[in-house]
Amino acid sequence: FGAGYSWAVLYSTEERDPDHMNVDVYAQQFAWNFTYPEQGKFSRGELHVPVDRQVVFRLHGLDVIHSFWVPEWRIKKDNVPGITTTAIVTPDKPGTYQLICTELCGFGHASMRAEVVVEPPAEFRKWVAGLQETIPQAYLETIRQDTESDPQPVGAGGA
Ligand code: CUA
Protein backbone atom coordinates (compact mmCIF):
# COMPACT_ATOMS: atom_id res chain seq x y z
CA PHE A 1 0.00 0.00 0.00
CA GLY A 2 1.23 3.41 -0.89
CA ALA A 3 1.26 6.72 0.86
CA GLY A 4 -2.02 7.92 2.20
CA TYR A 5 -2.88 4.81 4.11
CA SER A 6 -1.77 4.28 7.63
CA TRP A 7 -4.29 1.77 8.85
CA ALA A 8 -3.48 0.32 12.19
CA VAL A 9 -4.24 -3.36 12.33
CA LEU A 10 -4.08 -4.70 15.84
CA TYR A 11 -3.18 -8.25 16.66
CA SER A 12 -4.29 -10.67 19.29
CA THR A 13 -1.29 -9.96 21.44
CA GLU A 14 -2.41 -6.37 21.84
CA GLU A 15 -4.89 -5.23 24.38
CA ARG A 16 -8.35 -4.42 23.27
CA ASP A 17 -8.84 -0.73 23.74
CA PRO A 18 -11.27 -0.27 26.64
CA ASP A 19 -13.06 2.26 24.45
CA HIS A 20 -13.50 -0.19 21.56
CA MET A 21 -16.79 -0.61 19.77
CA ASN A 22 -18.33 -3.98 18.92
CA VAL A 23 -19.94 -4.67 15.57
CA ASP A 24 -21.42 -8.04 14.67
CA VAL A 25 -21.03 -8.93 11.00
CA TYR A 26 -23.34 -11.52 9.43
CA ALA A 27 -22.48 -13.15 6.13
CA GLN A 28 -25.03 -15.11 4.17
CA GLN A 29 -25.59 -15.97 0.53
CA PHE A 30 -25.14 -13.29 -0.76
CA ALA A 31 -25.29 -10.37 1.56
CA TRP A 32 -23.60 -8.66 4.47
CA ASN A 33 -25.61 -7.36 7.41
CA PHE A 34 -24.45 -5.66 10.56
CA THR A 35 -25.64 -5.17 14.10
CA TYR A 36 -24.53 -2.60 16.61
CA PRO A 37 -25.03 -4.24 20.02
CA GLU A 38 -24.41 -1.11 22.08
CA GLN A 39 -27.13 0.75 20.18
CA GLY A 40 -29.39 -2.24 19.51
CA LYS A 41 -29.54 -1.39 15.81
CA PHE A 42 -29.42 -3.39 12.59
CA SER A 43 -28.09 -2.33 9.21
CA ARG A 44 -28.67 -4.17 5.96
CA GLY A 45 -25.82 -4.10 3.52
CA GLU A 46 -24.10 -0.96 4.79
CA LEU A 47 -21.40 -0.69 7.42
CA HIS A 48 -20.54 2.59 9.11
CA VAL A 49 -17.81 3.04 11.70
CA PRO A 50 -16.38 6.10 13.43
CA VAL A 51 -12.86 7.17 12.54
CA ASP A 52 -10.01 6.66 15.01
CA ARG A 53 -11.82 4.26 17.28
CA GLN A 54 -10.95 0.60 17.66
CA VAL A 55 -13.64 -1.66 16.23
CA VAL A 56 -13.92 -5.29 17.26
CA PHE A 57 -15.75 -7.08 14.45
CA ARG A 58 -17.35 -10.33 15.55
CA LEU A 59 -17.87 -12.35 12.41
CA HIS A 60 -20.69 -14.82 11.88
CA GLY A 61 -21.56 -17.12 8.99
CA LEU A 62 -25.21 -17.99 8.58
CA ASP A 63 -24.97 -20.68 5.88
CA VAL A 64 -21.58 -21.43 4.33
CA ILE A 65 -18.10 -20.00 4.82
CA HIS A 66 -17.64 -16.44 3.62
CA SER A 67 -14.66 -14.15 4.13
CA PHE A 68 -14.57 -10.57 5.35
CA TRP A 69 -12.14 -8.39 3.44
CA VAL A 70 -11.74 -4.63 3.33
CA PRO A 71 -8.57 -4.25 1.27
CA GLU A 72 -7.50 -0.91 2.77
CA TRP A 73 -7.73 -2.36 6.26
CA ARG A 74 -5.39 -5.19 5.30
CA ILE A 75 -7.45 -7.67 7.20
CA LYS A 76 -9.07 -10.80 5.91
CA LYS A 77 -10.97 -13.17 8.11
CA ASP A 78 -13.45 -15.98 7.52
CA ASN A 79 -17.06 -15.92 8.62
CA VAL A 80 -17.66 -19.51 9.64
CA PRO A 81 -21.02 -21.07 10.53
CA GLY A 82 -21.21 -22.07 14.18
CA ILE A 83 -18.29 -20.09 15.49
CA THR A 84 -17.53 -16.45 16.09
CA THR A 85 -14.32 -15.18 14.57
CA THR A 86 -12.87 -11.79 15.35
CA ALA A 87 -11.13 -9.02 13.46
CA ILE A 88 -9.89 -5.85 15.13
CA VAL A 89 -9.27 -2.68 13.18
CA THR A 90 -8.83 0.99 13.99
CA PRO A 91 -9.84 2.80 10.81
CA ASP A 92 -7.98 6.10 10.73
CA LYS A 93 -8.94 7.50 7.36
CA PRO A 94 -12.47 8.75 6.61
CA GLY A 95 -13.94 7.67 3.31
CA THR A 96 -16.03 5.09 1.52
CA TYR A 97 -14.69 1.59 1.00
CA GLN A 98 -15.87 -1.83 -0.12
CA LEU A 99 -16.30 -4.91 1.97
CA ILE A 100 -15.67 -7.85 -0.34
CA CYS A 101 -16.33 -11.55 0.16
CA THR A 102 -13.16 -13.47 -0.69
CA GLU A 103 -14.37 -17.01 -0.13
CA LEU A 104 -16.11 -18.74 -3.03
CA CYS A 105 -19.58 -19.13 -1.59
CA GLY A 106 -21.91 -19.76 -4.51
CA PHE A 107 -23.25 -18.20 -7.66
CA GLY A 108 -23.63 -14.75 -6.09
CA HIS A 109 -20.15 -14.68 -4.61
CA ALA A 110 -18.69 -12.16 -7.05
CA SER A 111 -21.32 -9.59 -6.18
CA MET A 112 -21.26 -10.13 -2.43
CA ARG A 113 -20.13 -6.71 -1.32
CA ALA A 114 -21.16 -3.98 1.07
CA GLU A 115 -20.41 -0.32 1.34
CA VAL A 116 -18.17 0.72 4.23
CA VAL A 117 -18.23 4.32 5.46
CA VAL A 118 -15.60 5.63 7.88
CA GLU A 119 -16.76 8.96 9.23
CA PRO A 120 -16.37 11.45 12.10
CA PRO A 121 -17.90 10.23 15.38
CA ALA A 122 -20.76 12.75 15.35
CA GLU A 123 -21.82 11.65 11.86
CA PHE A 124 -21.56 8.03 12.85
CA ARG A 125 -23.77 8.58 15.91
CA LYS A 126 -26.35 10.34 13.77
CA TRP A 127 -26.34 7.52 11.21
CA VAL A 128 -26.67 4.73 13.75
CA ALA A 129 -29.41 6.59 15.66
CA GLY A 130 -31.31 6.90 12.39
CA LEU A 131 -31.37 3.18 11.69
CA GLN A 132 -34.96 2.00 11.75
CA GLU A 133 -34.47 -1.68 12.49
CA THR A 134 -33.57 -3.20 15.82
CA ILE A 135 -31.57 -6.44 16.00
CA PRO A 136 -33.67 -9.34 14.67
CA GLN A 137 -34.19 -12.18 17.12
CA ALA A 138 -32.71 -14.74 14.72
CA TYR A 139 -29.43 -12.85 14.71
CA LEU A 140 -29.27 -12.69 18.49
CA GLU A 141 -29.93 -16.43 18.52
CA THR A 142 -27.04 -17.02 16.11
CA ILE A 143 -24.71 -15.20 18.47
CA ARG A 144 -25.89 -17.23 21.43
CA GLN A 145 -25.32 -20.49 19.59
CA ASP A 146 -21.90 -19.62 18.25
CA THR A 147 -18.84 -20.99 19.95
CA GLU A 148 -16.06 -18.48 20.12
CA SER A 149 -13.47 -21.05 19.20
CA ASP A 150 -11.35 -18.67 17.21
CA PRO A 151 -11.14 -15.43 19.14
CA GLN A 152 -7.81 -14.44 17.63
CA PRO A 153 -7.97 -11.60 15.18
CA VAL A 154 -5.68 -12.20 12.24
CA GLY A 155 -4.66 -9.29 10.09
CA ALA A 156 -3.06 -9.66 6.73
CA GLY A 157 -1.15 -6.48 7.51
CA GLY A 158 2.47 -5.76 6.93
CA ALA A 159 2.25 -6.68 3.26
CU1 CUA B 1 -19.78 -14.90 0.36
CU2 CUA B 1 -18.23 -15.30 -1.36
PDB file of C-alpha atoms and ligand atoms in Angstrom:
ATOM      1  CA  PHE A   1       0.000   0.000   0.000  1.00  0.00           C
ATOM      2  CA  GLY A   2       1.229   3.411  -0.894  1.00  0.00           C
ATOM      3  CA  ALA A   3       1.258   6.716   0.861  1.00  0.00           C
ATOM      4  CA  GLY A   4      -2.016   7.922   2.198  1.00  0.00           C
ATOM      5  CA  TYR A   5      -2.880   4.813   4.105  1.00  0.00           C
ATOM      6  CA  SER A   6      -1.770   4.280   7.630  1.00  0.00           C
ATOM      7  CA  TRP A   7      -4.292   1.770   8.851  1.00  0.00           C
ATOM      8  CA  ALA A   8      -3.476   0.324  12.194  1.00  0.00           C
ATOM      9  CA  VAL A   9      -4.236  -3.362  12.334  1.00  0.00           C
ATOM     10  CA  LEU A  10      -4.081  -4.695  15.845  1.00  0.00           C
ATOM     11  CA  TYR A  11      -3.181  -8.249  16.655  1.00  0.00           C
ATOM     12  CA  SER A  12      -4.294 -10.671  19.291  1.00  0.00           C
ATOM     13  CA  THR A  13      -1.286  -9.959  21.442  1.00  0.00           C
ATOM     14  CA  GLU A  14      -2.414  -6.370  21.841  1.00  0.00           C
ATOM     15  CA  GLU A  15      -4.890  -5.229  24.380  1.00  0.00           C
ATOM     16  CA  ARG A  16      -8.354  -4.418  23.266  1.00  0.00           C
ATOM     17  CA  ASP A  17      -8.836  -0.732  23.738  1.00  0.00           C
ATOM     18  CA  PRO A  18     -11.271  -0.267  26.642  1.00  0.00           C
ATOM     19  CA  ASP A  19     -13.057   2.259  24.448  1.00  0.00           C
ATOM     20  CA  HIS A  20     -13.500  -0.191  21.564  1.00  0.00           C
ATOM     21  CA  MET A  21     -16.794  -0.606  19.770  1.00  0.00           C
ATOM     22  CA  ASN A  22     -18.328  -3.983  18.922  1.00  0.00           C
ATOM     23  CA  VAL A  23     -19.943  -4.667  15.573  1.00  0.00           C
ATOM     24  CA  ASP A  24     -21.421  -8.040  14.666  1.00  0.00           C
ATOM     25  CA  VAL A  25     -21.028  -8.932  10.997  1.00  0.00           C
ATOM     26  CA  TYR A  26     -23.342 -11.523   9.432  1.00  0.00           C
ATOM     27  CA  ALA A  27     -22.483 -13.149   6.129  1.00  0.00           C
ATOM     28  CA  GLN A  28     -25.026 -15.111   4.165  1.00  0.00           C
ATOM     29  CA  GLN A  29     -25.593 -15.972   0.526  1.00  0.00           C
ATOM     30  CA  PHE A  30     -25.144 -13.288  -0.764  1.00  0.00           C
ATOM     31  CA  ALA A  31     -25.295 -10.370   1.563  1.00  0.00           C
ATOM     32  CA  TRP A  32     -23.602  -8.657   4.474  1.00  0.00           C
ATOM     33  CA  ASN A  33     -25.610  -7.361   7.406  1.00  0.00           C
ATOM     34  CA  PHE A  34     -24.453  -5.656  10.561  1.00  0.00           C
ATOM     35  CA  THR A  35     -25.641  -5.173  14.099  1.00  0.00           C
ATOM     36  CA  TYR A  36     -24.532  -2.602  16.615  1.00  0.00           C
ATOM     37  CA  PRO A  37     -25.033  -4.238  20.018  1.00  0.00           C
ATOM     38  CA  GLU A  38     -24.405  -1.106  22.079  1.00  0.00           C
ATOM     39  CA  GLN A  39     -27.129   0.749  20.184  1.00  0.00           C
ATOM     40  CA  GLY A  40     -29.386  -2.240  19.507  1.00  0.00           C
ATOM     41  CA  LYS A  41     -29.540  -1.386  15.811  1.00  0.00           C
ATOM     42  CA  PHE A  42     -29.423  -3.388  12.590  1.00  0.00           C
ATOM     43  CA  SER A  43     -28.091  -2.328   9.208  1.00  0.00           C
ATOM     44  CA  ARG A  44     -28.674  -4.168   5.960  1.00  0.00           C
ATOM     45  CA  GLY A  45     -25.817  -4.098   3.519  1.00  0.00           C
ATOM     46  CA  GLU A  46     -24.097  -0.962   4.789  1.00  0.00           C
ATOM     47  CA  LEU A  47     -21.395  -0.689   7.416  1.00  0.00           C
ATOM     48  CA  HIS A  48     -20.538   2.590   9.109  1.00  0.00           C
ATOM     49  CA  VAL A  49     -17.809   3.041  11.699  1.00  0.00           C
ATOM     50  CA  PRO A  50     -16.382   6.098  13.429  1.00  0.00           C
ATOM     51  CA  VAL A  51     -12.863   7.169  12.538  1.00  0.00           C
ATOM     52  CA  ASP A  52     -10.008   6.663  15.013  1.00  0.00           C
ATOM     53  CA  ARG A  53     -11.817   4.261  17.277  1.00  0.00           C
ATOM     54  CA  GLN A  54     -10.953   0.605  17.662  1.00  0.00           C
ATOM     55  CA  VAL A  55     -13.642  -1.657  16.231  1.00  0.00           C
ATOM     56  CA  VAL A  56     -13.919  -5.291  17.262  1.00  0.00           C
ATOM     57  CA  PHE A  57     -15.746  -7.077  14.451  1.00  0.00           C
ATOM     58  CA  ARG A  58     -17.353 -10.326  15.555  1.00  0.00           C
ATOM     59  CA  LEU A  59     -17.870 -12.347  12.407  1.00  0.00           C
ATOM     60  CA  HIS A  60     -20.694 -14.817  11.885  1.00  0.00           C
ATOM     61  CA  GLY A  61     -21.555 -17.123   8.990  1.00  0.00           C
ATOM     62  CA  LEU A  62     -25.210 -17.988   8.579  1.00  0.00           C
ATOM     63  CA  ASP A  63     -24.969 -20.679   5.885  1.00  0.00           C
ATOM     64  CA  VAL A  64     -21.585 -21.431   4.331  1.00  0.00           C
ATOM     65  CA  ILE A  65     -18.096 -20.001   4.823  1.00  0.00           C
ATOM     66  CA  HIS A  66     -17.636 -16.436   3.625  1.00  0.00           C
ATOM     67  CA  SER A  67     -14.662 -14.151   4.129  1.00  0.00           C
ATOM     68  CA  PHE A  68     -14.574 -10.572   5.354  1.00  0.00           C
ATOM     69  CA  TRP A  69     -12.135  -8.394   3.437  1.00  0.00           C
ATOM     70  CA  VAL A  70     -11.740  -4.631   3.328  1.00  0.00           C
ATOM     71  CA  PRO A  71      -8.568  -4.249   1.267  1.00  0.00           C
ATOM     72  CA  GLU A  72      -7.503  -0.906   2.767  1.00  0.00           C
ATOM     73  CA  TRP A  73      -7.734  -2.361   6.258  1.00  0.00           C
ATOM     74  CA  ARG A  74      -5.387  -5.188   5.301  1.00  0.00           C
ATOM     75  CA  ILE A  75      -7.448  -7.665   7.196  1.00  0.00           C
ATOM     76  CA  LYS A  76      -9.066 -10.796   5.906  1.00  0.00           C
ATOM     77  CA  LYS A  77     -10.974 -13.174   8.111  1.00  0.00           C
ATOM     78  CA  ASP A  78     -13.447 -15.984   7.523  1.00  0.00           C
ATOM     79  CA  ASN A  79     -17.062 -15.915   8.618  1.00  0.00           C
ATOM     80  CA  VAL A  80     -17.664 -19.513   9.645  1.00  0.00           C
ATOM     81  CA  PRO A  81     -21.025 -21.073  10.530  1.00  0.00           C
ATOM     82  CA  GLY A  82     -21.215 -22.072  14.177  1.00  0.00           C
ATOM     83  CA  ILE A  83     -18.292 -20.089  15.488  1.00  0.00           C
ATOM     84  CA  THR A  84     -17.535 -16.450  16.095  1.00  0.00           C
ATOM     85  CA  THR A  85     -14.323 -15.180  14.572  1.00  0.00           C
ATOM     86  CA  THR A  86     -12.870 -11.793  15.348  1.00  0.00           C
ATOM     87  CA  ALA A  87     -11.129  -9.022  13.459  1.00  0.00           C
ATOM     88  CA  ILE A  88      -9.889  -5.853  15.131  1.00  0.00           C
ATOM     89  CA  VAL A  89      -9.271  -2.677  13.179  1.00  0.00           C
ATOM     90  CA  THR A  90      -8.833   0.992  13.993  1.00  0.00           C
ATOM     91  CA  PRO A  91      -9.842   2.802  10.811  1.00  0.00           C
ATOM     92  CA  ASP A  92      -7.983   6.095  10.728  1.00  0.00           C
ATOM     93  CA  LYS A  93      -8.942   7.499   7.356  1.00  0.00           C
ATOM     94  CA  PRO A  94     -12.466   8.747   6.607  1.00  0.00           C
ATOM     95  CA  GLY A  95     -13.938   7.665   3.312  1.00  0.00           C
ATOM     96  CA  THR A  96     -16.027   5.086   1.516  1.00  0.00           C
ATOM     97  CA  TYR A  97     -14.691   1.590   1.003  1.00  0.00           C
ATOM     98  CA  GLN A  98     -15.869  -1.827  -0.123  1.00  0.00           C
ATOM     99  CA  LEU A  99     -16.295  -4.912   1.967  1.00  0.00           C
ATOM    100  CA  ILE A 100     -15.673  -7.855  -0.343  1.00  0.00           C
ATOM    101  CA  CYS A 101     -16.330 -11.548   0.163  1.00  0.00           C
ATOM    102  CA  THR A 102     -13.164 -13.466  -0.688  1.00  0.00           C
ATOM    103  CA  GLU A 103     -14.372 -17.011  -0.129  1.00  0.00           C
ATOM    104  CA  LEU A 104     -16.106 -18.742  -3.035  1.00  0.00           C
ATOM    105  CA  CYS A 105     -19.582 -19.132  -1.590  1.00  0.00           C
ATOM    106  CA  GLY A 106     -21.913 -19.765  -4.508  1.00  0.00           C
ATOM    107  CA  PHE A 107     -23.249 -18.195  -7.659  1.00  0.00           C
ATOM    108  CA  GLY A 108     -23.633 -14.750  -6.088  1.00  0.00           C
ATOM    109  CA  HIS A 109     -20.146 -14.683  -4.613  1.00  0.00           C
ATOM    110  CA  ALA A 110     -18.688 -12.155  -7.048  1.00  0.00           C
ATOM    111  CA  SER A 111     -21.316  -9.588  -6.176  1.00  0.00           C
ATOM    112  CA  MET A 112     -21.256 -10.132  -2.426  1.00  0.00           C
ATOM    113  CA  ARG A 113     -20.132  -6.708  -1.322  1.00  0.00           C
ATOM    114  CA  ALA A 114     -21.156  -3.985   1.070  1.00  0.00           C
ATOM    115  CA  GLU A 115     -20.408  -0.315   1.341  1.00  0.00           C
ATOM    116  CA  VAL A 116     -18.173   0.718   4.231  1.00  0.00           C
ATOM    117  CA  VAL A 117     -18.230   4.319   5.461  1.00  0.00           C
ATOM    118  CA  VAL A 118     -15.599   5.628   7.876  1.00  0.00           C
ATOM    119  CA  GLU A 119     -16.762   8.964   9.229  1.00  0.00           C
ATOM    120  CA  PRO A 120     -16.374  11.446  12.097  1.00  0.00           C
ATOM    121  CA  PRO A 121     -17.904  10.225  15.381  1.00  0.00           C
ATOM    122  CA  ALA A 122     -20.765  12.749  15.350  1.00  0.00           C
ATOM    123  CA  GLU A 123     -21.824  11.648  11.861  1.00  0.00           C
ATOM    124  CA  PHE A 124     -21.564   8.029  12.848  1.00  0.00           C
ATOM    125  CA  ARG A 125     -23.774   8.582  15.912  1.00  0.00           C
ATOM    126  CA  LYS A 126     -26.353  10.344  13.772  1.00  0.00           C
ATOM    127  CA  TRP A 127     -26.339   7.518  11.215  1.00  0.00           C
ATOM    128  CA  VAL A 128     -26.674   4.731  13.752  1.00  0.00           C
ATOM    129  CA  ALA A 129     -29.410   6.594  15.662  1.00  0.00           C
ATOM    130  CA  GLY A 130     -31.310   6.905  12.389  1.00  0.00           C
ATOM    131  CA  LEU A 131     -31.367   3.180  11.688  1.00  0.00           C
ATOM    132  CA  GLN A 132     -34.964   2.004  11.752  1.00  0.00           C
ATOM    133  CA  GLU A 133     -34.469  -1.680  12.491  1.00  0.00           C
ATOM    134  CA  THR A 134     -33.568  -3.195  15.816  1.00  0.00           C
ATOM    135  CA  ILE A 135     -31.573  -6.439  15.995  1.00  0.00           C
ATOM    136  CA  PRO A 136     -33.672  -9.340  14.668  1.00  0.00           C
ATOM    137  CA  GLN A 137     -34.192 -12.177  17.119  1.00  0.00           C
ATOM    138  CA  ALA A 138     -32.709 -14.737  14.725  1.00  0.00           C
ATOM    139  CA  TYR A 139     -29.428 -12.852  14.709  1.00  0.00           C
ATOM    140  CA  LEU A 140     -29.273 -12.695  18.488  1.00  0.00           C
ATOM    141  CA  GLU A 141     -29.929 -16.428  18.516  1.00  0.00           C
ATOM    142  CA  THR A 142     -27.043 -17.018  16.113  1.00  0.00           C
ATOM    143  CA  ILE A 143     -24.707 -15.201  18.470  1.00  0.00           C
ATOM    144  CA  ARG A 144     -25.892 -17.228  21.428  1.00  0.00           C
ATOM    145  CA  GLN A 145     -25.322 -20.492  19.589  1.00  0.00           C
ATOM    146  CA  ASP A 146     -21.897 -19.620  18.254  1.00  0.00           C
ATOM    147  CA  THR A 147     -18.841 -20.986  19.949  1.00  0.00           C
ATOM    148  CA  GLU A 148     -16.061 -18.484  20.123  1.00  0.00           C
ATOM    149  CA  SER A 149     -13.470 -21.050  19.201  1.00  0.00           C
ATOM    150  CA  ASP A 150     -11.349 -18.674  17.208  1.00  0.00           C
ATOM    151  CA  PRO A 151     -11.140 -15.431  19.135  1.00  0.00           C
ATOM    152  CA  GLN A 152      -7.806 -14.436  17.633  1.00  0.00           C
ATOM    153  CA  PRO A 153      -7.970 -11.602  15.182  1.00  0.00           C
ATOM    154  CA  VAL A 154      -5.676 -12.203  12.243  1.00  0.00           C
ATOM    155  CA  GLY A 155      -4.663  -9.292  10.094  1.00  0.00           C
ATOM    156  CA  ALA A 156      -3.056  -9.661   6.725  1.00  0.00           C
ATOM    157  CA  GLY A 157      -1.149  -6.480   7.509  1.00  0.00           C
ATOM    158  CA  GLY A 158       2.472  -5.760   6.932  1.00  0.00           C
ATOM    159  CA  ALA A 159       2.248  -6.682   3.264  1.00  0.00           C
TER     160      ALA A 159
HETATM  161 CU1  CUA B   1     -19.778 -14.897   0.356  1.00  0.00          CU
HETATM  162 CU2  CUA B   1     -18.226 -15.297  -1.362  1.00  0.00          CU
END
